N, CA, C and O atoms as a printed pandas DataFrame, in Angstrom:
     atom_number atom_name residue_name chain_id  residue_number  x_coord  y_coord  z_coord
0              1         N          UNK        A               1   -5.697    0.689  -19.704
1              2        CA          UNK        A               1   -5.955    1.089  -18.327
2              3         C          UNK        A               1   -5.119    0.270  -17.361
3              4         O          UNK        A               1   -4.546   -0.760  -17.716
4              5         N          UNK        A               2   -5.065    0.754  -16.141
5              6        CA          UNK        A               2   -4.313    0.075  -15.084
6              7         C          UNK        A               2   -5.258   -0.146  -13.911
7              8         O          UNK        A               2   -6.006    0.750  -13.520
8              9         N          UNK        A               3   -5.212   -1.343  -13.363
9             10        CA          UNK        A               3   -6.024   -1.674  -12.192
10            11         C          UNK        A               3   -5.115   -2.111  -11.045
11            12         O          UNK        A               3   -4.138   -2.831  -11.251
12            13         N          UNK        A               4   -5.450   -1.669   -9.847
13            14        CA          UNK        A               4   -4.782   -2.117   -8.628
14            15         C          UNK        A               4   -5.822   -2.836   -7.781
15            16         O          UNK        A               4   -6.857   -2.266   -7.437
16            17         N          UNK        A               5   -5.541   -4.082   -7.450
17            18        CA          UNK        A               5   -6.478   -4.879   -6.675
18            19         C          UNK        A               5   -5.824   -5.257   -5.352
19            20         O          UNK        A               5   -4.795   -5.931   -5.317
20            21         N          UNK        A               6   -6.447   -4.808   -4.264
21            22        CA          UNK        A               6   -5.928   -5.061   -2.926
22            23         C          UNK        A               6   -6.645   -6.239   -2.299
23            24         O          UNK        A               6   -7.787   -6.546   -2.643
24            25         N          UNK        A               7   -5.962   -6.894   -1.374
25            26        CA          UNK        A               7   -6.563   -7.974   -0.603
26            27         C          UNK        A               7   -5.835   -8.093    0.729
27            28         O          UNK        A               7   -4.735   -7.569    0.904
28            29         N          UNK        A               8   -6.471   -8.794    1.665
29            30        CA          UNK        A               8   -5.809   -9.096    2.928
30            31         C          UNK        A               8   -6.313   -8.340    4.132
31            32         O          UNK        A               8   -5.871   -8.606    5.249
32            33         N          UNK        A               9   -7.225   -7.404    3.940
33            34        CA          UNK        A               9   -7.759   -6.684    5.093
34            35         C          UNK        A               9   -8.667   -7.571    5.922
35            36         O          UNK        A               9   -8.962   -8.706    5.546
36            37         N          UNK        A              10   -9.105   -7.041    7.054
37            38        CA          UNK        A              10  -10.007   -7.799    7.911
38            39         C          UNK        A              10  -10.018   -7.285    9.326
39            40         O          UNK        A              10   -9.549   -6.184    9.613
40            41         N          UNK        A              11  -10.567   -8.106   10.213
41            42        CA          UNK        A              11  -10.697   -7.775   11.634
42            43         C          UNK        A              11   -9.671   -8.586   12.417
43            44         O          UNK        A              11   -9.548   -9.798   12.236
44            45         N          UNK        A              12   -8.941   -7.904   13.283
45            46        CA          UNK        A              12   -7.913   -8.569   14.077
46            47         C          UNK        A              12   -7.875   -7.931   15.458
47            48         O          UNK        A              12   -8.213   -6.758   15.617
48            49         N          UNK        A              13   -7.468   -8.695   16.440
49            50        CA          UNK        A              13   -7.333   -8.142   17.787
50            51         C          UNK        A              13   -6.024   -7.369   17.914
51            52         O          UNK        A              13   -5.067   -7.614   17.179
52            53         N          UNK        A              14   -6.001   -6.445   18.848
53            54        CA          UNK        A              14   -4.785   -5.680   19.121
54            55         C          UNK        A              14   -3.631   -6.641   19.414
55            56         O          UNK        A              14   -3.781   -7.623   20.139
56            57         N          UNK        A              15   -2.471   -6.321   18.821
57            58        CA          UNK        A              15   -1.311   -7.185   18.956
58            59         C          UNK        A              15   -1.170   -8.202   17.848
59            60         O          UNK        A              15   -0.133   -8.852   17.717
60            61         N          UNK        A              16   -2.219   -8.340   17.048
61            62        CA          UNK        A              16   -2.209   -9.308   15.967
62            63         C          UNK        A              16   -1.535   -8.785   14.711
63            64         O          UNK        A              16   -0.971   -7.691   14.695
64            65         N          UNK        A              17   -1.607   -9.598   13.653
65            66        CA          UNK        A              17   -0.944   -9.279   12.395
66            67         C          UNK        A              17   -1.885   -9.462   11.213
67            68         O          UNK        A              17   -2.811  -10.272   11.254
68            69         N          UNK        A              18   -1.630   -8.698   10.168
69            70        CA          UNK        A              18   -2.296   -8.863    8.883
70            71         C          UNK        A              18   -1.275   -8.594    7.781
71            72         O          UNK        A              18   -0.303   -7.867    7.981
72            73         N          UNK        A              19   -1.513   -9.191    6.620
73            74        CA          UNK        A              19   -0.661   -8.930    5.461
74            75         C          UNK        A              19   -1.534   -8.490    4.302
75            76         O          UNK        A              19   -2.411   -9.225    3.849
76            77         N          UNK        A              20   -1.278   -7.279    3.828
77            78        CA          UNK        A              20   -2.008   -6.742    2.678
78            79         C          UNK        A              20   -1.210   -6.987    1.403
79            80         O          UNK        A              20    0.021   -6.960    1.398
80            81         N          UNK        A              21   -1.946   -7.224    0.331
81            82        CA          UNK        A              21   -1.330   -7.392   -0.987
82            83         C          UNK        A              21   -2.017   -6.464   -1.976
83            84         O          UNK        A              21   -3.197   -6.148   -1.829
84            85         N          UNK        A              22   -1.276   -6.032   -2.978
85            86        CA          UNK        A              22   -1.839   -5.176   -4.031
86            87         C          UNK        A              22   -1.160   -5.542   -5.339
87            88         O          UNK        A              22    0.055   -5.404   -5.479
88            89         N          UNK        A              23   -1.952   -6.010   -6.297
89            90        CA          UNK        A              23   -1.426   -6.420   -7.590
90            91         C          UNK        A              23   -1.877   -5.440   -8.668
91            92         O          UNK        A              23   -3.060   -5.117   -8.775
92            93         N          UNK        A              24   -0.929   -4.978   -9.454
93            94        CA          UNK        A              24   -1.223   -4.065  -10.556
94            95         C          UNK        A              24   -1.277   -4.844  -11.861
95            96         O          UNK        A              24   -0.476   -5.748  -12.097
96            97         N          UNK        A              25   -2.236   -4.476  -12.702
97            98        CA          UNK        A              25   -2.373   -5.135  -14.003
98            99         C          UNK        A              25   -2.853   -4.128  -15.031
99           100         O          UNK        A              25   -3.334   -3.048  -14.688
100          101         N          UNK        A              26   -2.712   -4.504  -16.321
101          102        CA          UNK        A              26   -3.150   -3.618  -17.391
102          103         C          UNK        A              26   -1.990   -3.164  -18.244
103          104         O          UNK        A              26   -1.002   -3.883  -18.399
104          105         N          UNK        A              27   -2.109   -1.972  -18.797
105          106        CA          UNK        A              27   -1.089   -1.424  -19.683
106          107         C          UNK        A              27    0.044   -0.840  -18.836
107          108         O          UNK        A              27   -0.023    0.306  -18.391
108          109         N          UNK        A              28    1.081   -1.649  -18.624
109          110        CA          UNK        A              28    2.190   -1.259  -17.751
110          111         C          UNK        A              28    3.516   -1.514  -18.456
111          112         O          UNK        A              28    3.803   -2.640  -18.862
112          113         N          UNK        A              29    4.327   -0.460  -18.600
113          114        CA          UNK        A              29    5.694   -0.631  -19.057
114          115         C          UNK        A              29    6.614   -0.795  -17.866
115          116         O          UNK        A              29    7.465   -1.683  -17.836
116          117         N          UNK        A              30    6.432    0.073  -16.888
117          118        CA          UNK        A              30    7.207   -0.030  -15.657
118          119         C          UNK        A              30    6.451    0.650  -14.522
119          120         O          UNK        A              30    5.589    1.500  -14.747
120          121         N          UNK        A              31    6.791    0.258  -13.304
121          122        CA          UNK        A              31    6.212    0.886  -12.116
122          123         C          UNK        A              31    7.343    1.462  -11.282
123          124         O          UNK        A              31    8.279    0.751  -10.913
124          125         N          UNK        A              32    7.255    2.729  -10.991
125          126        CA          UNK        A              32    8.261    3.362  -10.133
126          127         C          UNK        A              32    7.891    3.068   -8.683
127          128         O          UNK        A              32    7.841    1.899   -8.302
128          129         N          UNK        A              33    7.641    4.044   -7.891
129          130        CA          UNK        A              33    7.322    3.803   -6.489
130          131         C          UNK        A              33    5.943    3.177   -6.335
131          132         O          UNK        A              33    5.018    3.480   -7.088
132          133         N          UNK        A              34    5.827    2.305   -5.351
133          134        CA          UNK        A              34    4.533    1.776   -4.924
134          135         C          UNK        A              34    4.405    2.071   -3.434
135          136         O          UNK        A              34    5.401    2.196   -2.721
136          137         N          UNK        A              35    3.174    2.179   -2.985
137          138        CA          UNK        A              35    3.027    2.518   -1.575
138          139         C          UNK        A              35    1.676    2.199   -1.004
139          140         O          UNK        A              35    0.744    1.824   -1.715
140          141         N          UNK        A              36    1.589    2.358    0.299
141          142        CA          UNK        A              36    0.346    2.168    1.033
142          143         C          UNK        A              36    0.009    3.457    1.785
143          144         O          UNK        A              36    0.878    4.098    2.375
144          145         N          UNK        A              37   -1.250    3.810    1.746
145          146        CA          UNK        A              37   -1.789    4.950    2.461
146          147         C          UNK        A              37   -2.999    4.454    3.240
147          148         O          UNK        A              37   -3.526    3.375    2.970
148          149         N          UNK        A              38   -3.431    5.247    4.203
149          150        CA          UNK        A              38   -4.623    4.859    4.949
150          151         C          UNK        A              38   -5.461    6.086    5.275
151          152         O          UNK        A              38   -4.968    7.212    5.337
152          153         N          UNK        A              39   -6.748    5.823    5.480
153          154        CA          UNK        A              39   -7.669    6.897    5.834
154          155         C          UNK        A              39   -8.645    6.382    6.877
155          156         O          UNK        A              39   -9.413    5.452    6.630
156          157         N          UNK        A              40   -8.600    6.998    8.036
157          158        CA          UNK        A              40   -9.533    6.667    9.113
158          159         C          UNK        A              40  -10.747    7.578    9.007
159          160         O          UNK        A              40  -10.655    8.650    8.408
160          161         N          UNK        A              41  -11.884    7.179    9.574
161          162        CA          UNK        A              41  -13.091    8.005    9.501
162          163         C          UNK        A              41  -12.842    9.408   10.038
163          164         O          UNK        A              41  -12.311    9.580   11.136
164          165         N          UNK        A              42  -13.230   10.399    9.256
165          166        CA          UNK        A              42  -13.095   11.782    9.689
166          167         C          UNK        A              42  -11.694   12.350    9.576
167          168         O          UNK        A              42  -11.455   13.488    9.977
168          169         N          UNK        A              43  -10.768   11.577    9.036
169          170        CA          UNK        A              43   -9.389   12.032    8.919
170          171         C          UNK        A              43   -8.948   12.045    7.456
171          172         O          UNK        A              43   -9.570   11.419    6.597
172          173         N          UNK        A              44   -7.869   12.767    7.195
173          174        CA          UNK        A              44   -7.321   12.804    5.847
174          175         C          UNK        A              44   -6.515   11.527    5.565
175          176         O          UNK        A              44   -6.032   10.854    6.475
176          177         N          UNK        A              45   -6.394   11.230    4.286
177          178        CA          UNK        A              45   -5.563   10.100    3.883
178          179         C          UNK        A              45   -4.105   10.427    4.220
179          180         O          UNK        A              45   -3.642   11.545    3.995
180          181         N          UNK        A              46   -3.385    9.429    4.767
181          182        CA          UNK        A              46   -2.003    9.648    5.161
182          183         C          UNK        A              46   -1.107    8.527    4.645
183          184         O          UNK        A              46   -1.541    7.392    4.450
184          185         N          UNK        A              47    0.146    8.880    4.434
185          186        CA          UNK        A              47    1.119    7.911    3.951
186          187         C          UNK        A              47    1.462    6.921    5.059
187          188         O          UNK        A              47    1.641    7.299    6.216
188          189         N          UNK        A              48    1.550    5.648    4.681
189          190        CA          UNK        A              48    1.989    4.608    5.614
190          191         C          UNK        A              48    3.422    4.185    5.268
191          192         O          UNK        A              48    4.309    4.204    6.122
192          193         N          UNK        A              49    3.632    3.804    4.008
193          194        CA          UNK        A              49    4.956    3.354    3.585
194          195         C          UNK        A              49    5.043    3.365    2.074
195          196         O          UNK        A              49    4.042    3.176    1.383
196          197         N          UNK        A              50    6.255    3.590    1.557
197          198        CA          UNK        A              50    6.497    3.505    0.126
198          199         C          UNK        A              50    7.753    2.688   -0.141
199          200         O          UNK        A              50    8.597    2.503    0.736
200          201         N          UNK        A              51    7.853    2.204   -1.382
201          202        CA          UNK        A              51    9.025    1.420   -1.777
202          203         C          UNK        A              51    9.308    1.677   -3.248
203          204         O          UNK        A              51    8.394    1.682   -4.073
204          205         N          UNK        A              52   10.583    1.891   -3.573
205          206        CA          UNK        A              52   10.970    2.135   -4.950
206          207         C          UNK        A              52   11.234    0.811   -5.672
207          208         O          UNK        A              52   11.230   -0.260   -5.065
208          209         N          UNK        A              53   11.460    0.915   -6.973
209          210        CA          UNK        A              53   11.775   -0.275   -7.758
210          211         C          UNK        A              53   13.019   -0.976   -7.219
211          212         O          UNK        A              53   13.111   -2.204   -7.226
212          213         N          UNK        A              54   13.956   -0.185   -6.761
213          214        CA          UNK        A              54   15.210   -0.743   -6.240
214          215         C          UNK        A              54   15.121   -1.249   -4.818
215          216         O          UNK        A              54   16.076   -1.827   -4.298
216          217         N          UNK        A              55   13.968   -1.032   -4.180
217          218        CA          UNK        A              55   13.780   -1.559   -2.834
218          219         C          UNK        A              55   13.997   -0.574   -1.702
219          220         O          UNK        A              55   13.934   -0.958   -0.534
220          221         N          UNK        A              56   14.251    0.683   -2.019
221          222        CA          UNK        A              56   14.384    1.682   -0.951
222          223         C          UNK        A              56   13.019    1.955   -0.351
223          224         O          UNK        A              56   12.032    2.121   -1.068
224          225         N          UNK        A              57   12.974    2.000    0.974
225          226        CA          UNK        A              57   11.704    2.145    1.668
226          227         C          UNK        A              57   11.633    3.424    2.481
227          228         O          UNK        A              57   12.647    4.005    2.867
228          229         N          UNK        A              58   10.401    3.840    2.726
229          230        CA          UNK        A              58   10.143    5.003    3.561
230          231         C          UNK        A              58    8.904    4.698    4.386
231          232         O          UNK        A              58    7.905    4.218    3.849
232          233         N          UNK        A              59    8.957    4.972    5.693
233          234        CA          UNK        A              59    7.841    4.662    6.583
234          235         C          UNK        A              59    7.402    5.890    7.353
235          236         O          UNK        A              59    8.214    6.754    7.687
236          237         N          UNK        A              60    6.115    5.960    7.630
237          238        CA          UNK        A              60    5.622    6.952    8.568
238          239         C          UNK        A              60    6.123    6.581    9.953
239          240         O          UNK        A              60    6.282    5.402   10.271
240          241         N          UNK        A              61    6.371    7.589   10.772
241          242        CA          UNK        A              61    6.913    7.326   12.105
242          243         C          UNK        A              61    6.017    6.405   12.923
243          244         O          UNK        A              61    6.507    5.613   13.728
244          245         N          UNK        A              62    4.700    6.508   12.720
245          246        CA          UNK        A              62    3.797    5.755   13.577
246          247         C          UNK        A              62    3.760    4.254   13.253
247          248         O          UNK        A              62    3.121    3.490   13.976
248          249         N          UNK        A              63    4.436    3.819   12.177
249          250        CA          UNK        A              63    4.468    2.390   11.863
250          251         C          UNK        A              63    5.880    1.802   11.875
251          252         O          UNK        A              63    6.056    0.598   11.683
252          253         N          UNK        A              64    6.875    2.643   12.098
253          254        CA          UNK        A              64    8.252    2.151   12.092
254          255         C          UNK        A              64    8.443    1.068   13.145
255          256         O          UNK        A              64    8.051    1.223   14.302
256          257         N          UNK        A              65    9.048   -0.022   12.720
257          258        CA          UNK        A              65    9.283   -1.137   13.635
258          259         C          UNK        A              65    8.129   -2.106   13.726
259          260         O          UNK        A              65    8.279   -3.184   14.302
260          261         N          UNK        A              66    6.965   -1.751   13.168
261          262        CA          UNK        A              66    5.801   -2.634   13.247
262          263         C          UNK        A              66    5.362   -3.123   11.866
263          264         O          UNK        A              66    4.929   -4.267   11.727
264          265         N          UNK        A              67    5.468   -2.271   10.847
265          266        CA          UNK        A              67    5.035   -2.605    9.493
266          267         C          UNK        A              67    6.254   -2.773    8.599
267          268         O          UNK        A              67    7.281   -2.123    8.797
268          269         N          UNK        A              68    6.126   -3.661    7.604
269          270        CA          UNK        A              68    7.183   -3.870    6.624
270          271         C          UNK        A              68    6.584   -3.891    5.229
271          272         O          UNK        A              68    5.678   -4.674    4.944
272          273         N          UNK        A              69    7.096   -3.023    4.358
273          274        CA          UNK        A              69    6.645   -2.988    2.979
274          275         C          UNK        A              69    7.648   -3.743    2.112
275          276         O          UNK        A              69    8.856   -3.664    2.334
276          277         N          UNK        A              70    7.141   -4.469    1.132
277          278        CA          UNK        A              70    7.996   -5.195    0.192
278          279         C          UNK        A              70    7.291   -5.257   -1.155
279          280         O          UNK        A              70    6.102   -4.955   -1.251
280          281         N          UNK        A              71    8.016   -5.645   -2.186
281          282        CA          UNK        A              71    7.389   -5.733   -3.507
282          283         C          UNK        A              71    8.039   -6.836   -4.327
283          284         O          UNK        A              71    9.197   -7.200   -4.121
284          285         N          UNK        A              72    7.252   -7.353   -5.264
285          286        CA          UNK        A              72    7.713   -8.334   -6.232
286          287         C          UNK        A              72    7.589   -7.667   -7.590
287          288         O          UNK        A              72    6.493   -7.584   -8.145
288          289         N          UNK        A              73    8.702   -7.191   -8.130
289          290        CA          UNK        A              73    8.656   -6.440   -9.384
290          291         C          UNK        A              73    8.170   -7.303  -10.544
291          292         O          UNK        A              73    7.487   -6.809  -11.442
292          293         N          UNK        A              74    8.511   -8.569  -10.531
293          294        CA          UNK        A              74    8.092   -9.455  -11.625
294          295         C          UNK        A              74    6.574   -9.631  -11.660
295          296         O          UNK        A              74    5.990   -9.859  -12.719
296          297         N          UNK        A              75    5.951   -9.524  -10.499
297          298        CA          UNK        A              75    4.490   -9.696  -10.388
298          299         C          UNK        A              75    3.756   -8.369  -10.245
299          300         O          UNK        A              75    2.534   -8.354  -10.094
300          301         N          UNK        A              76    4.487   -7.250  -10.290
301          302        CA          UNK        A              76    3.875   -5.920  -10.122
302          303         C          UNK        A              76    3.014   -5.877   -8.861
303          304         O          UNK        A              76    1.902   -5.350   -8.865
304          305         N          UNK        A              77    3.551   -6.438   -7.792
305          306        CA          UNK        A              77    2.785   -6.576   -6.551
306          307         C          UNK        A              77    3.551   -5.965   -5.381
307          308         O          UNK        A              77    4.768   -6.110   -5.268
308          309         N          UNK        A              78    2.815   -5.285   -4.525
309          310        CA          UNK        A              78    3.385   -4.719   -3.312
310          311         C          UNK        A              78    2.654   -5.310   -2.112
311          312         O          UNK        A              78    1.455   -5.581   -2.169
312          313         N          UNK        A              79    3.394   -5.502   -1.032
313          314        CA          UNK        A              79    2.849   -6.102    0.186
314          315         C          UNK        A              79    3.057   -5.165    1.374
315          316         O          UNK        A              79    3.954   -4.323    1.371
316          317         N          UNK        A              80    2.218   -5.330    2.374
317          318        CA          UNK        A              80    2.407   -4.620    3.633
318          319         C          UNK        A              80    2.170   -5.619    4.757
319          320         O          UNK        A              80    1.036   -6.028    5.003
320          321         N          UNK        A              81    3.226   -6.002    5.428
321          322        CA          UNK        A              81    3.133   -6.860    6.599
322          323         C          UNK        A              81    2.940   -5.975    7.819
323          324         O          UNK        A              81    3.786   -5.137    8.129
324          325         N          UNK        A              82    1.833   -6.164    8.501
325          326        CA          UNK        A              82    1.488   -5.326    9.641
326          327         C          UNK        A              82    1.483   -6.185   10.910
327          328         O          UNK        A              82    0.662   -7.090   11.054
328          329         N          UNK        A              83    2.393   -5.893   11.808
329          330        CA          UNK        A              83    2.512   -6.614   13.076
330          331         C          UNK        A              83    2.238   -5.677   14.239
331          332         O          UNK        A              83    2.258   -4.456   14.082
332          333         N          UNK        A              84    1.985   -6.245   15.389
333          334        CA          UNK        A              84    1.726   -5.455   16.603
334          335         C          UNK        A              84    0.673   -4.386   16.344
335          336         O          UNK        A              84    0.852   -3.222   16.705
336          337         N          UNK        A              85   -0.408   -4.786   15.727
337          338        CA          UNK        A              85   -1.449   -3.836   15.359
338          339         C          UNK        A              85   -2.117   -3.233   16.585
339          340         O          UNK        A              85   -2.268   -3.877   17.623
340          341         N          UNK        A              86   -2.513   -1.966   16.428
341          342        CA          UNK        A              86   -3.160   -1.216   17.490
342          343         C          UNK        A              86   -4.537   -0.755   17.009
343          344         O          UNK        A              86   -4.769   -0.655   15.804
344          345         N          UNK        A              87   -5.449   -0.474   17.940
345          346        CA          UNK        A              87   -6.760    0.054   17.512
346          347         C          UNK        A              87   -6.623    1.318   16.650
347          348         O          UNK        A              87   -7.439    1.551   15.759
348          349         N          UNK        A              88   -5.609    2.120   16.911
349          350        CA          UNK        A              88   -5.379    3.327   16.131
350          351         C          UNK        A              88   -4.980    3.065   14.687
351          352         O          UNK        A              88   -4.942    3.991   13.877
352          353         N          UNK        A              89   -4.679    1.799   14.351
353          354        CA          UNK        A              89   -4.360    1.447   12.966
354          355         C          UNK        A              89   -5.618    1.186   12.141
355          356         O          UNK        A              89   -5.536    0.970   10.932
356          357         N          UNK        A              90   -6.772    1.204   12.786
357          358        CA          UNK        A              90   -8.025    0.975   12.082
358          359         C          UNK        A              90   -8.251    2.048   11.020
359          360         O          UNK        A              90   -8.253    3.242   11.321
360          361         N          UNK        A              91   -8.438    1.615    9.787
361          362        CA          UNK        A              91   -8.600    2.542    8.662
362          363         C          UNK        A              91   -8.852    1.737    7.390
363          364         O          UNK        A              91   -8.739    0.511    7.374
364          365         N          UNK        A              92   -9.194    2.456    6.335
365          366        CA          UNK        A              92   -9.174    1.859    5.003
366          367         C          UNK        A              92   -7.780    2.070    4.437
367          368         O          UNK        A              92   -7.272    3.191    4.413
368          369         N          UNK        A              93   -7.171    0.997    3.986
369          370        CA          UNK        A              93   -5.810    1.053    3.456
370          371         C          UNK        A              93   -5.861    1.017    1.921
371          372         O          UNK        A              93   -6.507    0.161    1.318
372          373         N          UNK        A              94   -5.158    1.975    1.320
373          374        CA          UNK        A              94   -5.153    2.120   -0.130
374          375         C          UNK        A              94   -3.752    1.879   -0.690
375          376         O          UNK        A              94   -2.751    2.314   -0.121
376          377         N          UNK        A              95   -3.712    1.189   -1.800
377          378        CA          UNK        A              95   -2.472    0.963   -2.526
378          379         C          UNK        A              95   -2.322    2.052   -3.593
379          380         O          UNK        A              95   -3.307    2.502   -4.177
380          381         N          UNK        A              96   -1.092    2.463   -3.833
381          382        CA          UNK        A              96   -0.802    3.453   -4.864
382          383         C          UNK        A              96    0.383    2.979   -5.696
383          384         O          UNK        A              96    1.318    2.375   -5.170
384          385         N          UNK        A              97    0.340    3.256   -6.991
385          386        CA          UNK        A              97    1.450    2.904   -7.870
386          387         C          UNK        A              97    1.677    4.025   -8.872
387          388         O          UNK        A              97    0.727    4.602   -9.400
388          389         N          UNK        A              98    2.940    4.325   -9.128
389          390        CA          UNK        A              98    3.328    5.323  -10.133
390          391         C          UNK        A              98    3.754    4.559  -11.375
391          392         O          UNK        A              98    4.817    3.939  -11.403
392          393         N          UNK        A              99    2.909    4.610  -12.409
393          394        CA          UNK        A              99    3.027    3.721  -13.565
394          395         C          UNK        A              99    3.437    4.483  -14.814
395          396         O          UNK        A              99    2.909    5.557  -15.102
396          397         N          UNK        A             100    4.387    3.914  -15.554
397          398        CA          UNK        A             100    4.733    4.376  -16.888
398          399         C          UNK        A             100    4.154    3.365  -17.867
399          400         O          UNK        A             100    4.464    2.176  -17.791
400          401         N          UNK        A             101    3.317    3.830  -18.784
401          402        CA          UNK        A             101    2.598    2.900  -19.659
402          403         C          UNK        A             101    3.377    2.525  -20.911
403          404         O          UNK        A             101    3.267    1.402  -21.402
404          405         N          UNK        A             102    4.166    3.468  -21.428
405          406        CA          UNK        A             102    4.955    3.213  -22.637
406          407         C          UNK        A             102    6.359    3.754  -22.407
407          408         O          UNK        A             102    6.533    4.658  -21.590
408          409         N          UNK        A             103    7.375    3.228  -23.106
409          410        CA          UNK        A             103    8.743    3.720  -22.938
410          411         C          UNK        A             103    8.835    5.217  -23.164
411          412         O          UNK        A             103    8.274    5.740  -24.126
412          413         N          UNK        A             104    9.523    5.892  -22.302
413          414        CA          UNK        A             104    9.723    7.349  -22.295
414          415         C          UNK        A             104    8.413    8.117  -22.115
415          416         O          UNK        A             104    8.377    9.334  -22.294
416          417         N          UNK        A             105    7.360    7.425  -21.771
417          418        CA          UNK        A             105    6.083    8.097  -21.568
418          419         C          UNK        A             105    5.981    8.721  -20.191
419          420         O          UNK        A             105    6.868    8.539  -19.358
420          421         N          UNK        A             106    4.894    9.465  -19.942
421          422        CA          UNK        A             106    4.709   10.100  -18.635
422          423         C          UNK        A             106    4.350    9.079  -17.565
423          424         O          UNK        A             106    4.011    7.934  -17.865
424          425         N          UNK        A             107    4.431    9.509  -16.327
425          426        CA          UNK        A             107    4.097    8.664  -15.195
426          427         C          UNK        A             107    2.720    9.042  -14.672
427          428         O          UNK        A             107    2.406   10.224  -14.532
428          429         N          UNK        A             108    1.905    8.048  -14.386
429          430        CA          UNK        A             108    0.575    8.277  -13.864
430          431         C          UNK        A             108    0.454    7.636  -12.488
431          432         O          UNK        A             108    1.085    6.619  -12.200
432          433         N          UNK        A             109   -0.374    8.255  -11.641
433          434        CA          UNK        A             109   -0.628    7.729  -10.310
434          435         C          UNK        A             109   -1.967    6.996  -10.300
435          436         O          UNK        A             109   -2.987    7.542  -10.720
436          437         N          UNK        A             110   -1.954    5.762   -9.819
437          438        CA          UNK        A             110   -3.162    4.962   -9.737
438          439         C          UNK        A             110   -3.386    4.517   -8.292
439          440         O          UNK        A             110   -2.448    4.332   -7.517
440          441         N          UNK        A             111   -4.673    4.353   -7.962
441          442        CA          UNK        A             111   -5.079    3.948   -6.611
442          443         C          UNK        A             111   -5.923    2.680   -6.674
443          444         O          UNK        A             111   -6.681    2.461   -7.619
444          445         N          UNK        A             112   -5.774    1.862   -5.658
445          446        CA          UNK        A             112   -6.672    0.745   -5.491
446          447         C          UNK        A             112   -7.978    1.192   -4.870
447          448         O          UNK        A             112   -8.159    2.364   -4.542
448          449         N          UNK        A             113   -8.893    0.235   -4.712
449          450        CA          UNK        A             113  -10.227    0.558   -4.202
450          451         C          UNK        A             113  -10.257    0.643   -2.684
451          452         O          UNK        A             113  -11.232    1.127   -2.110
452          453         N          UNK        A             114   -9.219    0.186   -2.038
453          454        CA          UNK        A             114   -9.146    0.230   -0.583
454          455         C          UNK        A             114   -9.575   -1.069    0.060
455          456         O          UNK        A             114  -10.449   -1.772   -0.449
456          457         N          UNK        A             115   -8.954   -1.382    1.183
457          458        CA          UNK        A             115   -9.323   -2.568    1.957
458          459         C          UNK        A             115   -9.402   -2.178    3.431
459          460         O          UNK        A             115   -8.523   -1.492    3.953
460          461         N          UNK        A             116  -10.455   -2.620    4.082
461          462        CA          UNK        A             116  -10.699   -2.214    5.473
462          463         C          UNK        A             116   -9.854   -3.044    6.432
463          464         O          UNK        A             116   -9.817   -4.272    6.347
464          465         N          UNK        A             117   -9.185   -2.363    7.334
465          466        CA          UNK        A             117   -8.464   -3.006    8.433
466          467         C          UNK        A             117   -9.071   -2.502    9.731
467          468         O          UNK        A             117   -9.106   -1.298    9.985
468          469         N          UNK        A             118   -9.547   -3.424   10.546
469          470        CA          UNK        A             118  -10.150   -3.071   11.828
470          471         C          UNK        A             118   -9.413   -3.820   12.931
471          472         O          UNK        A             118   -9.285   -5.044   12.900
472          473         N          UNK        A             119   -8.931   -3.051   13.907
473          474        CA          UNK        A             119   -8.201   -3.633   15.028
474          475         C          UNK        A             119   -9.019   -3.409   16.293
475          476         O          UNK        A             119   -9.273   -2.270   16.683
476          477         N          UNK        A             120   -9.422   -4.480   16.918
477          478        CA          UNK        A             120  -10.238   -4.384   18.133
478          479         C          UNK        A             120   -9.346   -4.413   19.374
479          480         O          UNK        A             120   -8.273   -5.017   19.378
480          481         N          UNK        A             121   -9.819   -3.748   20.417
481          482        CA          UNK        A             121   -9.023   -3.673   21.662
482          483         C          UNK        A             121   -9.348   -4.843   22.590
483          484         O          UNK        A             121   -8.780   -4.945   23.677
């Protein structure tokens, strides 16, 4: 099995910063893209940012210039540095990883349990 464990959420004032971490463990041969998604109450889950093994990144327009995604391939860990936070960023943030368990095997999508980020005005 594969587990994704997130950390770093919390309560912060508008304009503040938080750094989320997500570590993958278990039966892992390789991890392709890793990413962060978020879901606010009453809304659908939406993409925040993704990063490939080679470091190519993709961001949602609403976080460009404020959030930075990075990863440590040796540690199977992805990070999300969130700066200039706004009340509208309040949501549960989920980590996602596309994992290959054995050489030439299929790719599976795994999710973390989510971490709450609350931004007060």
